[in-house]
PDB file of C-alpha atoms in Angstrom:
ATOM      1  CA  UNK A  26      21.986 104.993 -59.257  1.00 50.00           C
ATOM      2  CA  UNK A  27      24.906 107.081 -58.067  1.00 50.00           C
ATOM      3  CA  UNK A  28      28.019 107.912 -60.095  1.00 49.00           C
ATOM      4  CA  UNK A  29      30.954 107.755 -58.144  1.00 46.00           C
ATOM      5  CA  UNK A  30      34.352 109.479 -58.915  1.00 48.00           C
ATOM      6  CA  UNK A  31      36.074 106.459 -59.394  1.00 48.00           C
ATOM      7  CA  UNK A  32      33.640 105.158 -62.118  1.00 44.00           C
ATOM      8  CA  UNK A  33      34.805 105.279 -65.749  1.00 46.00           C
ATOM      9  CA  UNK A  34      32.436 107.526 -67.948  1.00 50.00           C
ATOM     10  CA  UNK A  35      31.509 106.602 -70.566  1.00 55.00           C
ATOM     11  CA  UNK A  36      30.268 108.788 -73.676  1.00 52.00           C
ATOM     12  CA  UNK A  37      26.285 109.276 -74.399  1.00 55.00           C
ATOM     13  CA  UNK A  38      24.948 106.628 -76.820  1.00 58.00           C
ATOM     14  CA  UNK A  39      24.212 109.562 -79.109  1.00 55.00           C
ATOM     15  CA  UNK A  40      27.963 110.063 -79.282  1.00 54.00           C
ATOM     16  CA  UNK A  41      28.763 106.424 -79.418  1.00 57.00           C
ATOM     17  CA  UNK A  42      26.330 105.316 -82.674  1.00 60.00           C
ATOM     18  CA  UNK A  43      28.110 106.692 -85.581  1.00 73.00           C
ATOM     19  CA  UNK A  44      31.332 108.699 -83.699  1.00 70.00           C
ATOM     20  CA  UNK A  45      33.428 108.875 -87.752  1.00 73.00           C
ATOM     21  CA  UNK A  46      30.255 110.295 -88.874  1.00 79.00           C
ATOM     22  CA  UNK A  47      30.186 112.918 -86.280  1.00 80.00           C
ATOM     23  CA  UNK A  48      33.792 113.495 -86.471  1.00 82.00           C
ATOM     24  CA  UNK A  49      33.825 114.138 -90.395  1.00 85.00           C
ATOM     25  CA  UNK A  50      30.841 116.406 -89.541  1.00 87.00           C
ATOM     26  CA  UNK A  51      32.674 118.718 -86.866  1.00 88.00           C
ATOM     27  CA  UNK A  52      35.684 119.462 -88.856  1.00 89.00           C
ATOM     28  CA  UNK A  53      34.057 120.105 -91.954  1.00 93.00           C
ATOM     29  CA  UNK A  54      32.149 123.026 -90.282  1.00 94.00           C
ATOM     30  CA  UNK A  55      34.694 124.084 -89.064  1.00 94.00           C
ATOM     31  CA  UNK A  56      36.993 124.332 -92.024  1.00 94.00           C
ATOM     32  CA  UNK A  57      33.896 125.964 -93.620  1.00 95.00           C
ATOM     33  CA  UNK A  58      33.610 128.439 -90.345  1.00 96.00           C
ATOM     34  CA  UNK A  59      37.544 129.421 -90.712  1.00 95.00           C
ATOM     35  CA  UNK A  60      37.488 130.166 -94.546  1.00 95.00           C
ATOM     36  CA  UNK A  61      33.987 132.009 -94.028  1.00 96.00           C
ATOM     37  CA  UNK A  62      36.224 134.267 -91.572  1.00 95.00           C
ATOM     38  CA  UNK A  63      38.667 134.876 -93.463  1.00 94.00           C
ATOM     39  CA  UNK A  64      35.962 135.938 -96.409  1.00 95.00           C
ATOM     40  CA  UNK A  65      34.351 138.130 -94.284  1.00 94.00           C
ATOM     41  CA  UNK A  66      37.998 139.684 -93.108  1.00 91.00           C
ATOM     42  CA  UNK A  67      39.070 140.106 -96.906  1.00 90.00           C
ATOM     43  CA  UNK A  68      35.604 141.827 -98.046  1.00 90.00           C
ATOM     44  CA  UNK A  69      35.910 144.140 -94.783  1.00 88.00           C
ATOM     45  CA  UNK A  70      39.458 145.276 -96.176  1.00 85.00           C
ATOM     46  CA  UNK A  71      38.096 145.440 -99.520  1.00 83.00           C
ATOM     47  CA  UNK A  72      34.841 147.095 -98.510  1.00 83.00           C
ATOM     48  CA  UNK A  73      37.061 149.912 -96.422  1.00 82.00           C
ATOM     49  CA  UNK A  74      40.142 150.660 -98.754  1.00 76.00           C
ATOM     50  CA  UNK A  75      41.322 153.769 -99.017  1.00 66.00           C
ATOM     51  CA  UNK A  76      40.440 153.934-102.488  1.00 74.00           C
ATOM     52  CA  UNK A  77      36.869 152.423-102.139  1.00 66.00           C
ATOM     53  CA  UNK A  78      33.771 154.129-103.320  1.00 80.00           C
ATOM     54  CA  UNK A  79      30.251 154.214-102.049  1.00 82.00           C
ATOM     55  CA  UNK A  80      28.953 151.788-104.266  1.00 82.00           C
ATOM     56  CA  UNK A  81      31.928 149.136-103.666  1.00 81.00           C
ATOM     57  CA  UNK A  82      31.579 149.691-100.008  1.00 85.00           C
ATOM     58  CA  UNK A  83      28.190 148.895 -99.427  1.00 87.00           C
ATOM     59  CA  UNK A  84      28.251 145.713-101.687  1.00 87.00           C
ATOM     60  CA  UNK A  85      31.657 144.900 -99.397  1.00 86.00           C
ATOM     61  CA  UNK A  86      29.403 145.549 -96.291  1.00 90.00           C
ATOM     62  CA  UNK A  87      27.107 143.036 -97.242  1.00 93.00           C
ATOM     63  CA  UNK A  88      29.087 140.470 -98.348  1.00 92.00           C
ATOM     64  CA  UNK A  89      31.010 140.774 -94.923  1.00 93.00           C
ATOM     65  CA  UNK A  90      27.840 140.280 -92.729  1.00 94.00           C
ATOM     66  CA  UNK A  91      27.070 137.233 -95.007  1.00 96.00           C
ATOM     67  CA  UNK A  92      30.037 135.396 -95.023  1.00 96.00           C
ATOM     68  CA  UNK A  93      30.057 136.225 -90.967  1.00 95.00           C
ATOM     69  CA  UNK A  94      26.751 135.231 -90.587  1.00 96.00           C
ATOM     70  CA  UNK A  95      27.947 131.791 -92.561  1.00 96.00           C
ATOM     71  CA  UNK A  96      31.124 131.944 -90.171  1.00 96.00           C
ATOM     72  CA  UNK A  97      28.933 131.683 -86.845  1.00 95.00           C
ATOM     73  CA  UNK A  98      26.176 129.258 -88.711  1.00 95.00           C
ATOM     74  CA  UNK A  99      28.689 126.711 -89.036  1.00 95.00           C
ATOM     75  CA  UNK A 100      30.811 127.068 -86.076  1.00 95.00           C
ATOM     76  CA  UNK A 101      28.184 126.678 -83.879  1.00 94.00           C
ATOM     77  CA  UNK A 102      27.208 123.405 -85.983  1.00 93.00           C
ATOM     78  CA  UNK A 103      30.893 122.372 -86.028  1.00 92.00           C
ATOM     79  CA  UNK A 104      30.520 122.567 -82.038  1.00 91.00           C
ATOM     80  CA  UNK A 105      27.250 120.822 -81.970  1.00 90.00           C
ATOM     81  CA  UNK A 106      29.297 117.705 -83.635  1.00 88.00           C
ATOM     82  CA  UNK A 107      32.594 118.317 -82.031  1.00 84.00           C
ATOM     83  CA  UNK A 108      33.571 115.795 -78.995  1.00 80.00           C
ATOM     84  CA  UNK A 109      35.219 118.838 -77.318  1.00 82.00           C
ATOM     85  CA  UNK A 110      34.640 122.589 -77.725  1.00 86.00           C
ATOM     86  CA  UNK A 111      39.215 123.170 -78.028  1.00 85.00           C
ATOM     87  CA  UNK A 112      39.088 120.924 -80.903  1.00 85.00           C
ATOM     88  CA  UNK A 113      36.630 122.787 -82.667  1.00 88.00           C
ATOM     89  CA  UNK A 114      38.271 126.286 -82.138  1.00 89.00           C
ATOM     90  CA  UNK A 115      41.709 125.267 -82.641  1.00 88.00           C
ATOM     91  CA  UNK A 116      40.320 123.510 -86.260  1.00 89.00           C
ATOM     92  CA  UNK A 117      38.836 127.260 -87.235  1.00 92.00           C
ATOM     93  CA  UNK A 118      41.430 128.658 -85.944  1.00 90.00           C
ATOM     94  CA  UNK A 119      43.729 126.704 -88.249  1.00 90.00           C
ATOM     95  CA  UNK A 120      41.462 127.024 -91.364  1.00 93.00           C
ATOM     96  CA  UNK A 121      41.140 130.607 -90.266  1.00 93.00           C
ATOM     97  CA  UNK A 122      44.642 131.087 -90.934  1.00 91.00           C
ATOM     98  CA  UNK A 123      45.329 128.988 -94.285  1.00 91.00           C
ATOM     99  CA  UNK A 124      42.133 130.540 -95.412  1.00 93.00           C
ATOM    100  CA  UNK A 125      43.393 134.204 -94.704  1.00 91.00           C
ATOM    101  CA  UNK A 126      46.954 133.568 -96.530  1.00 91.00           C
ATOM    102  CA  UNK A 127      45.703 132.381 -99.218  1.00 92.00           C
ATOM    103  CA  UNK A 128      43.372 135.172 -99.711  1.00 91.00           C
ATOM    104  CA  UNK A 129      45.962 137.410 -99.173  1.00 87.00           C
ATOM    105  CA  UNK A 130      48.086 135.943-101.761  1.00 90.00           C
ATOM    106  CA  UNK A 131      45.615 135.805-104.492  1.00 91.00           C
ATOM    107  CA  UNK A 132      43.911 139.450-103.276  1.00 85.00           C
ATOM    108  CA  UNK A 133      47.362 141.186-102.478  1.00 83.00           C
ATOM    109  CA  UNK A 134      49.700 139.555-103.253  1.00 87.00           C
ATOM    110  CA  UNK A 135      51.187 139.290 -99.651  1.00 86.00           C
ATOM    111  CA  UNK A 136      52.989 136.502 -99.208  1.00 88.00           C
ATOM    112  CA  UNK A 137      54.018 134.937 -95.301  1.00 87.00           C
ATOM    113  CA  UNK A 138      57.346 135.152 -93.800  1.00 90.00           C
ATOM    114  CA  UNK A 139      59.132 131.588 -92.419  1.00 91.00           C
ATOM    115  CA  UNK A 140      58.324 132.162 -88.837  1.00 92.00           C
ATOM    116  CA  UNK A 141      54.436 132.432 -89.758  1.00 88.00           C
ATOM    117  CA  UNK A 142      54.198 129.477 -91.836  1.00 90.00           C
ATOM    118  CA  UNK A 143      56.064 127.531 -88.504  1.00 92.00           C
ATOM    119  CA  UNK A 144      53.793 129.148 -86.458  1.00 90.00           C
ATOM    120  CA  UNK A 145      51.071 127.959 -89.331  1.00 88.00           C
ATOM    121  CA  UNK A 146      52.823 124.245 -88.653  1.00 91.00           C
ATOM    122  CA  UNK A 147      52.708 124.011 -84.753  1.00 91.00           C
ATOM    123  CA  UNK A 148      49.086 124.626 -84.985  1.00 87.00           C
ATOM    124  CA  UNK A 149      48.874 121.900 -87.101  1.00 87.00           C
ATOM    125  CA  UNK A 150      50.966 119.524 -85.233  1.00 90.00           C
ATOM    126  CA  UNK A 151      48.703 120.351 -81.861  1.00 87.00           C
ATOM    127  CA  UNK A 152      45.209 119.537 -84.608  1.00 84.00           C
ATOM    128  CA  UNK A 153      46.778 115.892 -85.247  1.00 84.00           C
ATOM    129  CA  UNK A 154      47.507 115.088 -81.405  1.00 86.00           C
ATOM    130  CA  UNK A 155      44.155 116.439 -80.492  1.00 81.00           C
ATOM    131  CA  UNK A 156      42.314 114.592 -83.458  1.00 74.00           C
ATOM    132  CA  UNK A 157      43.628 111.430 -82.635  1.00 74.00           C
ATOM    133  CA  UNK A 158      41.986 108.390 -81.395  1.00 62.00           C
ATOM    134  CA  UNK A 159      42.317 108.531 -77.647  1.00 54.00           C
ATOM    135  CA  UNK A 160      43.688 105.015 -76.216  1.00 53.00           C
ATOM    136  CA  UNK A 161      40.869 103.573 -74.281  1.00 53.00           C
ATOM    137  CA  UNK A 162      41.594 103.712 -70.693  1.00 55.00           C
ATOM    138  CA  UNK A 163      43.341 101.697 -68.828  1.00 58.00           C
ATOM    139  CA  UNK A 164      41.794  99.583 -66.273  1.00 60.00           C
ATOM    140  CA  UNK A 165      41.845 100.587 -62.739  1.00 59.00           C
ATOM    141  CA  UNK A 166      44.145  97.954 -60.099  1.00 59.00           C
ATOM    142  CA  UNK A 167      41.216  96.934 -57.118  1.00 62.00           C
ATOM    143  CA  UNK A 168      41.459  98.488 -54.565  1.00 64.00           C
ATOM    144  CA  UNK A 169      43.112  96.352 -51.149  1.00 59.00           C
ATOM    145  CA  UNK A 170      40.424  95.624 -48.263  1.00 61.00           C
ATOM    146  CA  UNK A 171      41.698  96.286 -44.923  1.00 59.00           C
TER     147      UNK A 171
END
């Protein structure tokens, strides 16, 4: 059977059965994958401080290729549930960041000027329109015969 242009697709039946399921799924990995990054970032700067020593260093080194060994693991399984593969990195991206400020905060001590925490909020505004339910689509007008 051919599949012309003008054809609606449809999704996969194994997209179809149990889509809230799947849904749940993706962003939970990839919350997970952002706030593994943002581990792995924090022990690298505590692993490599100017006042770290040997000892400290190496346990920092490990810790960093575990948590970004975790960060990878569940991206690629946030992907694997994810409708689209720009809803999946935006959503790390975004837990990336909260993940990262908070650390900072309770690490450092640094705390986030206005214009990041709009920046923080755009991002955030672009995850709802992308996570919502898409309208289904509207049916086509036939076509005149001449």
């Amino acid at each position: 059977m051919a599949v012309y242009p003008d054809s609606p697709a449809g999704f996969p039946r194994h997209l179809q059965a149990g889509a809230m399921r799947r849904r749940f799924w993706g962003v939970f990995n990839c919350l997970c994958a952002g706030a593994f990054g943002a581990l792995a970032a924090a022990s690298a700067k505590l692993a490599f401080g100017s006042q770290a020593n040997v000892g400290f260093c190496t346990v920092g080194i490990i810790v960093m290729a575990t948590t970004n060994s975790l960060m990878w693991t569940f991206f690629s399984r946030g992907l694997s549930f994810s409708m689209s593969s720009a809803i999946a990195s935006v959503t790390v991206t975004f837990s990336n960041i909260l993940s990262s400020a908070f650390l900072g905060f309770v690490l450092y001590g640094e705390c986030q000027e206005v214009l990041w925490w709009g920046g923080a909020f755009l991002i955030l505004c672009g995850l709802i329109l992308i996570h919502r339910n898409l309208s289904p689509p509207r049916k086509a007008f036939p076509h005149k015969q001449q």
